[in-house]
CSV table of C-alpha atoms and ligand atoms in Angstrom, one decimal:
chain,number,residue,atom,x,y,z
A,22,MET,CA,7.0,20.6,0.9
A,23,ILE,CA,10.2,18.6,0.1
A,24,VAL,CA,13.6,20.3,-0.4
A,25,THR,CA,16.4,18.1,-1.5
A,26,LEU,CA,20.0,19.1,-0.9
A,27,ASP,CA,22.6,16.9,-2.7
A,28,GLY,CA,26.2,17.3,-3.5
A,29,PRO,CA,29.7,16.1,-2.8
A,30,ALA,CA,31.3,15.6,0.7
A,31,GLY,CA,32.6,18.8,2.2
A,32,ALA,CA,30.4,21.3,0.3
A,33,GLY,CA,28.8,22.3,3.6
A,34,LYS,CA,25.7,20.3,2.8
A,35,SER,CA,25.0,18.9,6.3
A,36,SER,CA,25.4,22.1,8.2
A,37,ALA,CA,23.3,23.9,5.5
A,38,ALA,CA,20.6,21.3,5.5
A,39,ARG,CA,20.5,21.3,9.3
A,40,ALA,CA,20.4,25.1,9.5
A,41,LEU,CA,17.7,25.3,6.9
A,42,ALA,CA,15.5,22.8,8.6
A,43,ALA,CA,16.0,24.6,11.9
A,44,ARG,CA,15.2,28.0,10.4
A,45,LEU,CA,12.0,26.7,8.8
A,46,GLY,CA,11.0,24.4,11.7
A,47,TRP,CA,11.0,21.4,9.3
A,48,TRP,CA,12.2,17.9,9.6
A,49,TYR,CA,15.8,17.1,8.6
A,50,MET,CA,16.7,13.8,7.0
A,51,ASP,CA,20.4,12.8,6.9
A,52,THR,CA,20.4,10.0,4.3
A,53,GLY,CA,24.2,9.5,4.6
A,54,ALA,CA,23.6,8.6,8.2
A,55,MET,CA,21.2,5.9,7.0
A,56,TYR,CA,23.8,4.3,4.8
A,57,ARG,CA,26.3,4.6,7.6
A,58,ALA,CA,23.8,2.9,10.0
A,59,VAL,CA,23.4,-0.1,7.7
A,60,ALA,CA,27.2,-0.4,7.4
A,61,LEU,CA,27.6,-0.3,11.2
A,62,ALA,CA,25.0,-2.9,11.7
A,63,ALA,CA,26.7,-5.1,9.1
A,64,LEU,CA,30.1,-4.7,10.9
A,65,ASP,CA,28.5,-5.5,14.3
A,66,ARG,CA,26.7,-8.6,13.1
A,67,GLY,CA,29.4,-9.9,10.8
A,68,VAL,CA,27.4,-9.5,7.6
A,69,PRO,CA,30.0,-9.7,4.7
A,70,LEU,CA,30.2,-6.3,2.9
A,71,THR,CA,30.5,-8.3,-0.3
A,72,ASP,CA,27.1,-10.0,0.0
A,73,GLY,CA,24.6,-7.5,-1.5
A,74,GLY,CA,21.6,-9.8,-0.8
A,75,LEU,CA,22.4,-10.1,2.9
A,76,LEU,CA,23.1,-6.4,3.2
A,77,ALA,CA,19.7,-5.6,1.7
A,78,THR,CA,17.9,-8.1,4.0
A,79,LEU,CA,19.8,-6.5,6.9
A,80,ALA,CA,18.8,-3.0,5.8
A,81,GLU,CA,15.2,-4.0,5.6
A,82,SER,CA,15.2,-5.5,9.1
A,83,LEU,CA,16.6,-2.4,10.8
A,84,THR,CA,14.5,0.3,12.5
A,85,ILE,CA,16.3,3.6,11.6
A,86,GLU,CA,15.0,6.7,13.4
A,87,PHE,CA,16.0,10.3,13.8
A,88,ARG,CA,15.1,11.7,17.2
A,89,ASP,CA,16.2,15.1,18.6
A,90,GLY,CA,19.1,15.3,16.1
A,91,ARG,CA,20.3,11.8,17.1
A,92,VAL,CA,20.4,8.7,14.9
A,93,LEU,CA,18.9,5.5,16.4
A,94,VAL,CA,19.2,2.0,15.1
A,95,ASP,CA,16.8,-0.5,16.7
A,96,GLY,CA,16.6,2.0,19.6
A,97,HIS,CA,20.3,2.4,20.1
A,98,ASP,CA,22.0,5.8,19.7
A,99,VAL,CA,24.7,5.3,17.0
A,100,SER,CA,25.2,9.1,16.2
A,101,GLU,CA,28.9,9.1,17.1
A,102,THR,CA,29.9,5.5,16.1
A,103,ILE,CA,28.6,6.0,12.5
A,104,ARG,CA,31.1,8.9,12.0
A,105,THR,CA,34.2,6.8,12.8
A,106,GLU,CA,36.6,6.1,10.0
A,107,TRP,CA,36.0,2.3,10.0
A,108,VAL,CA,32.3,2.9,9.5
A,109,THR,CA,33.0,5.5,6.8
A,110,VAL,CA,35.1,3.0,4.9
A,111,ALA,CA,32.5,0.2,5.3
A,112,THR,CA,29.7,2.5,4.0
A,113,ARG,CA,31.1,2.6,0.5
A,114,PRO,CA,30.2,-1.0,-0.5
A,115,VAL,CA,26.9,-0.7,1.3
A,116,ALA,CA,26.0,2.5,-0.6
A,117,ASP,CA,27.2,0.9,-3.9
A,118,GLU,CA,24.8,-2.0,-3.5
A,119,PRO,CA,21.6,-1.4,-5.7
A,120,ARG,CA,19.4,-3.6,-3.5
A,121,VAL,CA,20.4,-1.6,-0.4
A,122,ARG,CA,19.7,1.6,-2.3
A,123,GLU,CA,16.2,0.3,-3.2
A,124,VAL,CA,15.4,-0.4,0.4
A,125,MET,CA,16.7,3.0,1.5
A,126,LYS,CA,14.7,4.8,-1.2
A,127,HIS,CA,11.5,3.3,0.0
A,128,LEU,CA,12.4,4.0,3.7
A,129,GLN,CA,13.3,7.6,2.9
A,130,ARG,CA,10.0,8.1,1.1
A,131,ARG,CA,8.1,6.6,4.0
A,132,LEU,CA,9.9,8.8,6.5
A,133,ALA,CA,9.3,11.9,4.5
A,134,ALA,CA,5.6,11.2,3.8
A,135,GLY,CA,3.2,14.0,4.9
A,136,ARG,CA,6.0,16.2,6.3
A,137,ASP,CA,7.8,19.3,5.4
A,138,VAL,CA,11.3,18.0,5.0
A,139,VAL,CA,14.9,19.0,4.1
A,140,THR,CA,16.6,15.9,2.9
A,141,GLU,CA,20.3,15.7,2.3
A,142,GLY,CA,22.4,13.2,0.4
A,143,ARG,CA,23.7,12.3,-3.1
A,144,ASP,CA,20.6,11.1,-5.0
A,145,GLN,CA,17.7,12.8,-3.2
A,146,GLY,CA,16.7,15.1,-6.1
A,147,SER,CA,17.7,12.8,-8.9
A,148,VAL,CA,16.3,9.4,-7.7
A,149,VAL,CA,14.4,9.4,-4.4
A,150,PHE,CA,12.3,12.6,-4.7
A,151,PRO,CA,12.1,13.4,-8.4
A,152,GLY,CA,8.9,15.5,-7.7
A,153,ALA,CA,10.5,17.6,-4.9
A,154,ASP,CA,9.4,21.2,-4.9
A,155,LEU,CA,13.0,22.5,-4.7
A,156,LYS,CA,16.2,20.6,-5.5
A,157,VAL,CA,19.5,22.1,-4.7
A,158,TYR,CA,22.9,20.8,-5.7
A,159,LEU,CA,25.4,22.3,-3.3
A,160,THR,CA,29.0,22.3,-4.4
A,161,ALA,CA,32.4,24.0,-4.0
A,162,CYS,CA,35.7,23.4,-5.7
A,163,ALA,CA,37.7,20.4,-4.5
A,164,GLU,CA,40.4,22.5,-2.9
A,165,GLU,CA,38.0,24.5,-0.9
A,166,ARG,CA,36.1,21.4,0.3
A,167,ALA,CA,39.4,19.7,1.3
A,168,ARG,CA,40.5,22.9,3.2
A,169,ARG,CA,37.3,22.9,5.2
A,170,ARG,CA,37.5,19.2,6.0
A,171,HIS,CA,41.2,19.5,6.9
A,172,ARG,CA,40.4,22.3,9.4
A,173,GLU,CA,37.7,20.1,10.9
A,174,GLU,CA,40.0,17.1,11.1
A,175,LEU,CA,42.8,19.1,12.7
A,176,ALA,CA,40.3,20.3,15.3
A,177,ARG,CA,39.5,16.7,16.1
A,178,GLY,CA,43.2,16.0,16.6
A,179,SER,CA,44.0,14.4,13.3
A,180,THR,CA,47.5,14.8,11.9
A,181,ALA,CA,46.6,14.2,8.2
A,182,SER,CA,48.0,16.7,5.7
A,183,LEU,CA,45.9,18.8,3.4
A,184,ALA,CA,47.2,16.7,0.5
A,185,ASP,CA,46.0,13.5,2.2
A,186,VAL,CA,42.6,14.9,2.8
A,187,LEU,CA,42.3,16.1,-0.8
A,188,ALA,CA,43.4,12.7,-2.2
A,189,ALA,CA,40.9,10.9,0.1
A,190,GLN,CA,38.2,13.3,-1.0
A,191,ASN,CA,38.9,12.8,-4.7
A,192,ARG,CA,38.6,9.0,-4.2
A,193,ARG,CA,35.3,9.5,-2.4
A,194,ASP,CA,34.0,11.8,-5.2
A,195,ASP,CA,35.0,9.4,-7.9
A,196,GLY,CA,33.2,6.6,-6.0
A,197,ASP,CA,30.1,8.7,-5.5
A,198,ARG,CA,29.9,9.8,-9.1
A,199,GLY,CA,30.8,6.4,-10.6
A,200,ARG,CA,28.2,4.3,-8.7
A,201,PRO,CA,26.0,2.5,-11.2
A,202,VAL,CA,22.8,3.1,-9.2
A,203,GLY,CA,22.2,6.3,-7.2
A,204,ALA,CA,25.3,8.1,-8.5
A,205,MET,CA,25.9,11.6,-7.2
A,206,ARG,CA,24.6,14.0,-9.8
A,207,PRO,CA,22.4,17.1,-9.9
A,208,ALA,CA,18.8,16.4,-11.0
A,209,ASP,CA,18.1,18.0,-14.3
A,210,ASP,CA,16.0,20.7,-12.7
A,211,ALA,CA,18.3,21.3,-9.7
A,212,VAL,CA,19.4,24.7,-8.7
A,213,LEU,CA,23.2,24.8,-8.5
A,214,LEU,CA,24.6,26.6,-5.5
A,215,GLU,CA,28.4,27.1,-5.4
A,216,THR,CA,29.5,27.8,-1.9
A,217,ASP,CA,33.1,28.9,-2.6
A,218,GLY,CA,33.7,32.0,-0.7
A,219,LEU,CA,30.3,32.1,0.9
A,220,SER,CA,29.9,32.0,4.7
A,221,PRO,CA,27.5,29.4,6.2
A,222,GLU,CA,25.1,32.4,7.0
A,223,GLU,CA,25.2,33.5,3.3
A,224,VAL,CA,24.5,29.9,2.1
A,225,LEU,CA,21.5,29.7,4.5
A,226,ASP,CA,20.2,33.1,3.3
A,227,ARG,CA,20.3,31.9,-0.3
A,228,LEU,CA,18.5,28.6,0.6
A,229,VAL,CA,15.8,30.5,2.5
A,230,LEU,CA,15.2,32.7,-0.5
A,231,LEU,CA,15.1,29.7,-2.8
A,232,VAL,CA,12.5,28.0,-0.6
A,233,ALA,CA,10.3,31.1,-0.6
A,234,GLU,CA,10.5,31.2,-4.5
A,235,HIS,CA,9.7,27.5,-4.8
A,236,ARG,CA,6.8,27.2,-2.4
A,237,PRO,CA,4.0,25.4,-4.1
B,2,LIG,O1,27.2,12.2,3.5
B,2,LIG,P1,27.9,11.1,4.2
B,2,LIG,O2,29.4,11.2,4.2
B,2,LIG,O3,27.4,10.9,5.6
B,2,LIG,O4,27.6,9.8,3.3
B,2,LIG,C1,28.0,8.5,3.7
B,2,LIG,C2,28.2,7.6,2.5
B,2,LIG,O5,26.9,7.3,2.0
B,2,LIG,C3,29.0,8.2,1.4
B,2,LIG,O6,29.8,7.1,0.9
B,2,LIG,C4,28.0,8.6,0.3
B,2,LIG,C5,26.8,7.7,0.6
B,2,LIG,N1,25.5,8.2,0.3
B,2,LIG,C6,24.8,7.8,-0.8
B,2,LIG,O7,25.4,7.0,-1.5
B,2,LIG,N2,23.6,8.3,-1.0
B,2,LIG,C7,23.0,9.2,-0.2
B,2,LIG,N3,21.8,9.7,-0.5
B,2,LIG,C8,23.7,9.6,0.9
B,2,LIG,C9,25.0,9.1,1.2
């Protein structure tokens, strides 16, 4: 069975997807990490972020794996490096490139084949797995998402203000929604789950119920 979990940054998607996969004993696919991995490889190898053809060739040449909750590229653990700010910024043009998205789509389908999977991203229900048994679009209001991220960033030692975090998030949302291919949007048959005011445990409980209801 395939469950897709899409939605904007900061809606609690990653923790929800991870927790759901752990609860069900299923595989978890973090597709944001895959775009980040391509961006990191491009930075490392000096591939210009403006050259879509080269980026797609690079994406095709990489071996991206998930092992024990870690992300490996060509055998190297990049789990921490892909979360740094410079990689986050470089991921945008990579994720905007339709030829890279095409490579990622096929890779994501290959990785998920024959497995019970919770896959998380922006376009998993709408583009990559249109036939998924359950599609969830997880969201929360912009202020709530920014508050959560701000708390996380403070805990990591950042000094950014809440207003800065909200402004950066709005820019990311606009980019994710406005992308010509693979734009962030709920699939027509997605279940909308608003997480405002819900604890992570409550979100998980709702997801577990939805999975039970949608089992083929
Ligand atoms: O979820 P995240 O922040 O790790 O995603 C990193 C970037 O990749 C972000 O710019 C959105 C983009 N992305 C995408 O375009 N499609 C996906 N399926 C997942 C992520």
